[in-house]
Short mmCIF file of C-alpha atoms in Angstrom, two decimals:
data_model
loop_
_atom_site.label_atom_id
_atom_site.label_comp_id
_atom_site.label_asym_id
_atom_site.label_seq_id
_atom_site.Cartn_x
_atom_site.Cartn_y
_atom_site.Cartn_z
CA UNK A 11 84.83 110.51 92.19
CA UNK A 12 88.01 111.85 93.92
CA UNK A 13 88.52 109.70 97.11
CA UNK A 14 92.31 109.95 96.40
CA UNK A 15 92.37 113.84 96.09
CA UNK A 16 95.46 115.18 98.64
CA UNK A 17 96.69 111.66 98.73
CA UNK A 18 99.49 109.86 98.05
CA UNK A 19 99.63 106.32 97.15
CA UNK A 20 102.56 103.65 96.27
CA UNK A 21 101.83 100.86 93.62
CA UNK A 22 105.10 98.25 93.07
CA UNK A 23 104.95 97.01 89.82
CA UNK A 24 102.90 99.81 88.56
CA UNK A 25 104.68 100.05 85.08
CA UNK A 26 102.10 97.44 83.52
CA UNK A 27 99.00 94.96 83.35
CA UNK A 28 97.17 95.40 87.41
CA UNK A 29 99.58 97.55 89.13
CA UNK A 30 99.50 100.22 85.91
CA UNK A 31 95.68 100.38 85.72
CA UNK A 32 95.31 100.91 89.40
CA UNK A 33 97.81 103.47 89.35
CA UNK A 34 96.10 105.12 86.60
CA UNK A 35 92.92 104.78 88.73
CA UNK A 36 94.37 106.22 91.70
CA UNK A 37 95.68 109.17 89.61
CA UNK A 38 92.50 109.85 88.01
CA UNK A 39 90.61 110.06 91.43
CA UNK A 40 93.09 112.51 92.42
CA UNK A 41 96.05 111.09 94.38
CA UNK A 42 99.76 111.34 93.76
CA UNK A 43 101.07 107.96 92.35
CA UNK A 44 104.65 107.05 92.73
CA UNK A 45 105.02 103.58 90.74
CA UNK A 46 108.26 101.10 90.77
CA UNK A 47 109.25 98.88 88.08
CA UNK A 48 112.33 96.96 86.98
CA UNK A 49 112.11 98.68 83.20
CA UNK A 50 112.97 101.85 83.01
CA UNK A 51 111.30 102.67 79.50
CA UNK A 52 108.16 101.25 80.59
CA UNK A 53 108.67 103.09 83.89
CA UNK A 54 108.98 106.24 82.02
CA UNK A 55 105.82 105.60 80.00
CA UNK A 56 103.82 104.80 82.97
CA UNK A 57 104.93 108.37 84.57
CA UNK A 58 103.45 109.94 81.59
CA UNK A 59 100.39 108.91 82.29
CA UNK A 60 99.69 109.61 85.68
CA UNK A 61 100.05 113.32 85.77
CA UNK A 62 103.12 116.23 86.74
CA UNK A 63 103.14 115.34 90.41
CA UNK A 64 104.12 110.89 89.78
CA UNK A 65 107.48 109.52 90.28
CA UNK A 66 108.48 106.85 88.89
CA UNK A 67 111.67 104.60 90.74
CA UNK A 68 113.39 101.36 89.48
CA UNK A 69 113.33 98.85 92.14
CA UNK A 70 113.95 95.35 92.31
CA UNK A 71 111.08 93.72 93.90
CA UNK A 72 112.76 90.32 95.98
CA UNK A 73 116.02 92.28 97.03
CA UNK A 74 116.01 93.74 101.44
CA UNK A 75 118.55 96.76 100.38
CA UNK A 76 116.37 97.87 97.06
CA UNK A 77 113.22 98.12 99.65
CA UNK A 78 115.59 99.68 101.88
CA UNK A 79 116.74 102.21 99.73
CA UNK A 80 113.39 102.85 97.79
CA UNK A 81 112.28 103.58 101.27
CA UNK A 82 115.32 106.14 101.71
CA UNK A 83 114.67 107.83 98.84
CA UNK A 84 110.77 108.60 99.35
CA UNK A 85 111.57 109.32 103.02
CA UNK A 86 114.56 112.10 101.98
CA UNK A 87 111.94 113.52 99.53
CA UNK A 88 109.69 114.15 102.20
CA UNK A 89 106.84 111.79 101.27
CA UNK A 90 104.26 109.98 103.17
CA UNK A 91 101.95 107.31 102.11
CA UNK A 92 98.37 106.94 102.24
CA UNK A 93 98.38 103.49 100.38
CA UNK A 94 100.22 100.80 99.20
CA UNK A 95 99.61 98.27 96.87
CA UNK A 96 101.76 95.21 96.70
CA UNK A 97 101.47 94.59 93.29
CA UNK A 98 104.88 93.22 92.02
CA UNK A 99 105.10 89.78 91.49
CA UNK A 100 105.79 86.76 89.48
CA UNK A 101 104.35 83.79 87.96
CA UNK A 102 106.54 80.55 86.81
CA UNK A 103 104.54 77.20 86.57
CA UNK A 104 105.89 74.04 86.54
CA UNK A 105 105.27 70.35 87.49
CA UNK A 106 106.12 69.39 91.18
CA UNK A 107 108.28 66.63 89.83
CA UNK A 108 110.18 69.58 87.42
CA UNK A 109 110.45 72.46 90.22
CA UNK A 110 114.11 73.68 91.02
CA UNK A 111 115.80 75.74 93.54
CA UNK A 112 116.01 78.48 91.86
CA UNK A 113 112.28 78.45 90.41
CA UNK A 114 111.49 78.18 94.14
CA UNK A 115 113.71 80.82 95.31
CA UNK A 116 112.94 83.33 92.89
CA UNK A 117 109.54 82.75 93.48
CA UNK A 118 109.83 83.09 97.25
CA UNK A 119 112.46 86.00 96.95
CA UNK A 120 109.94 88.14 94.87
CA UNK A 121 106.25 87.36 95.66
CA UNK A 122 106.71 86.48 99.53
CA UNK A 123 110.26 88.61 100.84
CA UNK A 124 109.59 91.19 98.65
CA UNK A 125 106.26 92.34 100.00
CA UNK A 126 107.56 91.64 103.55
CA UNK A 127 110.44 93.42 103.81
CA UNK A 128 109.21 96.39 101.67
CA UNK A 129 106.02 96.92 104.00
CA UNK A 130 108.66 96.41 106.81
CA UNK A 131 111.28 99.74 105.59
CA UNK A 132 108.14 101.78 104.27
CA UNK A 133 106.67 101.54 107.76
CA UNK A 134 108.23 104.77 109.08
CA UNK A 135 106.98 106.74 106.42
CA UNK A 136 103.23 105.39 106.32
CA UNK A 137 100.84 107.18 107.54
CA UNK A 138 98.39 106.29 110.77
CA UNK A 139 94.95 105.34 109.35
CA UNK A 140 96.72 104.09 105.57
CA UNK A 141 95.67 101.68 103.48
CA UNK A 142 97.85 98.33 102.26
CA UNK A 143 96.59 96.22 100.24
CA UNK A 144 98.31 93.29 98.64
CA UNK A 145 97.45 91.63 95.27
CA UNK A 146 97.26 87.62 96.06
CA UNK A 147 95.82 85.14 93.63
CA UNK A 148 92.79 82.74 93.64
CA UNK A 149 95.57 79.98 92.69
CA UNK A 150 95.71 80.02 96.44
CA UNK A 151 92.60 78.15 97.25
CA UNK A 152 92.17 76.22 93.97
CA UNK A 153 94.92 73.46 93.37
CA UNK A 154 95.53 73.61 89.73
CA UNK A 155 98.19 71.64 88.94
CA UNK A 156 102.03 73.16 87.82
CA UNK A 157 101.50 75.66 89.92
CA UNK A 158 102.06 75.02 93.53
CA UNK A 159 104.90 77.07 94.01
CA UNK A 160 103.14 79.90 92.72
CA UNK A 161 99.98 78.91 94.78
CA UNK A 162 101.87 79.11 98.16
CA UNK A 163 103.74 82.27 97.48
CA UNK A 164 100.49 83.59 97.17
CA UNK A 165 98.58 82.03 99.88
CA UNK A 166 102.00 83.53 102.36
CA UNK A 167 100.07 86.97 101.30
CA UNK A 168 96.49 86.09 102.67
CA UNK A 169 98.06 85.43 105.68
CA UNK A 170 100.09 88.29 106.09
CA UNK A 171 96.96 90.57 105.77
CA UNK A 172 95.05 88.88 108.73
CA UNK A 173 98.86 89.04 111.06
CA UNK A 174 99.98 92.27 109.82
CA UNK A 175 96.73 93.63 110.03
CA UNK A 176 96.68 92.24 113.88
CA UNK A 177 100.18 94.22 114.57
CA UNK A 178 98.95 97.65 112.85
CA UNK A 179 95.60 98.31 113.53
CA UNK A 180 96.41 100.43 116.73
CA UNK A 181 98.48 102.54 114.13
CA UNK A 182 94.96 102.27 112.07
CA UNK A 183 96.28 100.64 109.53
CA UNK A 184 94.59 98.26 107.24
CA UNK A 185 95.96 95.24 105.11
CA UNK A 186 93.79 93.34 102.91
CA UNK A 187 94.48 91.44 99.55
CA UNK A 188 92.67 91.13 96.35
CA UNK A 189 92.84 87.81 94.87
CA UNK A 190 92.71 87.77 91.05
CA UNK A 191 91.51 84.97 89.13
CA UNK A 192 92.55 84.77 85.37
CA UNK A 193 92.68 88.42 84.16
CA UNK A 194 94.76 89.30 80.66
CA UNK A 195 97.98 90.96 81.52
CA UNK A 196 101.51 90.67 80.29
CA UNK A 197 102.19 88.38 83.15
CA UNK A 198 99.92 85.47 81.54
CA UNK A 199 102.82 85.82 78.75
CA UNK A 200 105.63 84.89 81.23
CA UNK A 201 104.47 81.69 82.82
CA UNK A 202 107.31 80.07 81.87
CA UNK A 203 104.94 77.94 78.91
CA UNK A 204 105.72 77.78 75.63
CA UNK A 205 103.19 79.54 73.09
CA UNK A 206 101.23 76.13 72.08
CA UNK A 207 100.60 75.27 75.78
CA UNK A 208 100.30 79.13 76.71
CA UNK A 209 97.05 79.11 74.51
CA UNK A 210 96.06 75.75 75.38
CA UNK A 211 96.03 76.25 78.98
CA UNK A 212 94.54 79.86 78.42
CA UNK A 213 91.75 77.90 76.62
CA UNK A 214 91.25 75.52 79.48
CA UNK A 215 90.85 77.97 82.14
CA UNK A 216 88.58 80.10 80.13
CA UNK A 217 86.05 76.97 80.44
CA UNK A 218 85.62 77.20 84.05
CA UNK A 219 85.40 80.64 84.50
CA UNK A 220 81.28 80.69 84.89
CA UNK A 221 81.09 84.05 83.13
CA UNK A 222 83.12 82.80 80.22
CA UNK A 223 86.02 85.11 79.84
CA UNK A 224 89.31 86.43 81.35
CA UNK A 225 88.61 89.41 83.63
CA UNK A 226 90.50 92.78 82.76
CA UNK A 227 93.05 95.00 84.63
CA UNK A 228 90.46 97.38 85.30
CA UNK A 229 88.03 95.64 86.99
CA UNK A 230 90.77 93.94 89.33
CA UNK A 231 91.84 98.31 89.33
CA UNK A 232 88.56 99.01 91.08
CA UNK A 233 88.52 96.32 93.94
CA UNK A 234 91.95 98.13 94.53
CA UNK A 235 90.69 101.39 94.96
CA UNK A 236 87.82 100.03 97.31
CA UNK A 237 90.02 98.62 99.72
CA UNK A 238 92.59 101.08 99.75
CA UNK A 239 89.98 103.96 100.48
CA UNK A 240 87.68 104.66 103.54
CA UNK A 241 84.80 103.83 102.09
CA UNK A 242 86.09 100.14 103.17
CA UNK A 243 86.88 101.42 106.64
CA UNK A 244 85.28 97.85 108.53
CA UNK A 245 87.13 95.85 106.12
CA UNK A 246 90.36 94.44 107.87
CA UNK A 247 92.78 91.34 107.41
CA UNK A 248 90.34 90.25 104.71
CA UNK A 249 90.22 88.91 101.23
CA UNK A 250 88.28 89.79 98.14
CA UNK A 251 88.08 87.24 95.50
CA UNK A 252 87.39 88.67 91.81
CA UNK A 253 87.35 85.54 89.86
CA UNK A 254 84.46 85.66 87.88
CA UNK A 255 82.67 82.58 90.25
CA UNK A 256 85.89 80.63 89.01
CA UNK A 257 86.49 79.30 92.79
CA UNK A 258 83.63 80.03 94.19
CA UNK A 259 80.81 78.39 91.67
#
């Protein structure tokens, strides 16, 4: 399929795990991909892979003037956006009685301000009838324990697709989330867990995931590409839960 063919589409944290396969996906059915990162060697690598035409800009995800100038920059090089996926994020867990400021903060700054204020400066440059979708977490609805900072970062998402949605759809534009449950990415590495309790919590989860594994980056890649093409048209403010039944069974 090429449903992406003439387009051109904006994943943030497209240099690895999600955000790189669904840029690779987008790529391969035929849009331009322009992917930020904080790395710039992994940045680099990701480029590679996703054809002559993909850019590839460091950004810091969490900071108003980096979405402001990202924004500059693709608006001075005469691009417009078809999609977006808000992909950048990340993931510290801790006990309630152990959270600080700054675990809150950063979390905040990069999973909930960072989306916000990036839609917010790419608006001028995004195109009537585009695509946003955001990439949430099922951590939202479940209540596991260490992670309720996380949780409500995420759960700020769901709600910005149903209010966002409600302020752009005379524009035509669409904002929905996907809602990962446990998938294996790099991210799962950066928990903020040591290695023992990394693999025993890994373990734990894996047990109530009904079909009995972690998903992958590509099948969380596809529900991206659904929603961010017409062939989701009647799909609005919505979320789609790929969890493998672990919240909903």
């Amino acid at each position: 399929m090429e449903r992406f063919t003439g387009k051109t589409v904006l994943v943030t944290g497209g240099n690895s795990g999600i955000g790189l396969a669904a840029a690779q996906a987008f790529a391969v059915e035929g849009a331009r991909v322009i992917v930020t990162g904080r790395d710039a060697a992994t940045l680099e690598t990701a480029r590679a892979s996703l054809g002559a035409n993909a850019l590839a800009i460091q950004n810091e995800t969490g900071s108003i003037a980096s979405a402001q100038a990202l924004a500059r920059r693709l608006k001075d090089e005469g691009v417009t956006l078809d999609a977006i996926f808000i992909n950048a994020g990340i993931a510290q867990f801790s006990p309630f009685s152990d959270v600080s400021e700054d675990l809150w903060d950063r979390t905040f700054d990069v999973n909930v301000k960072g989306p916000y204020f990036q839609l917010q400066a790419l608006l001028p440059i995004l195109n009537n009838g585009a695509s946003i979708v955001l990439n949430g977490s099922i951590n939202a609805h479940i209540g596991m324990p260490n992670s309720s900072v996380y949780a409500a970062s995420k759960a700020a998402l769901i709600t910005f697709a149903k209010t966002l949605s409600s302020e752009l759809l005379p524009r035509g534009i669409r904002v929905n989330v996907v809602s990962p449950g446990p998938v294996t990415t790099p991210l799962y590495g950066k928990l903020g867990l040591d290695a023992a309790t990394l693999e025993t919590t890994a373990a734990q989860i894996k047990t109530q995931v009904p079909l009995g594994r972690f998903g992958n980056v590509e099948e969380i890649a596809a529900t991206v590409l659904h929603l961010a093409s017409s062939e989701s048209g009647f799909i609005v403010g919505t979320e789609i839960i790929a969890d493998g039944g672990m919240s909903q069974l």
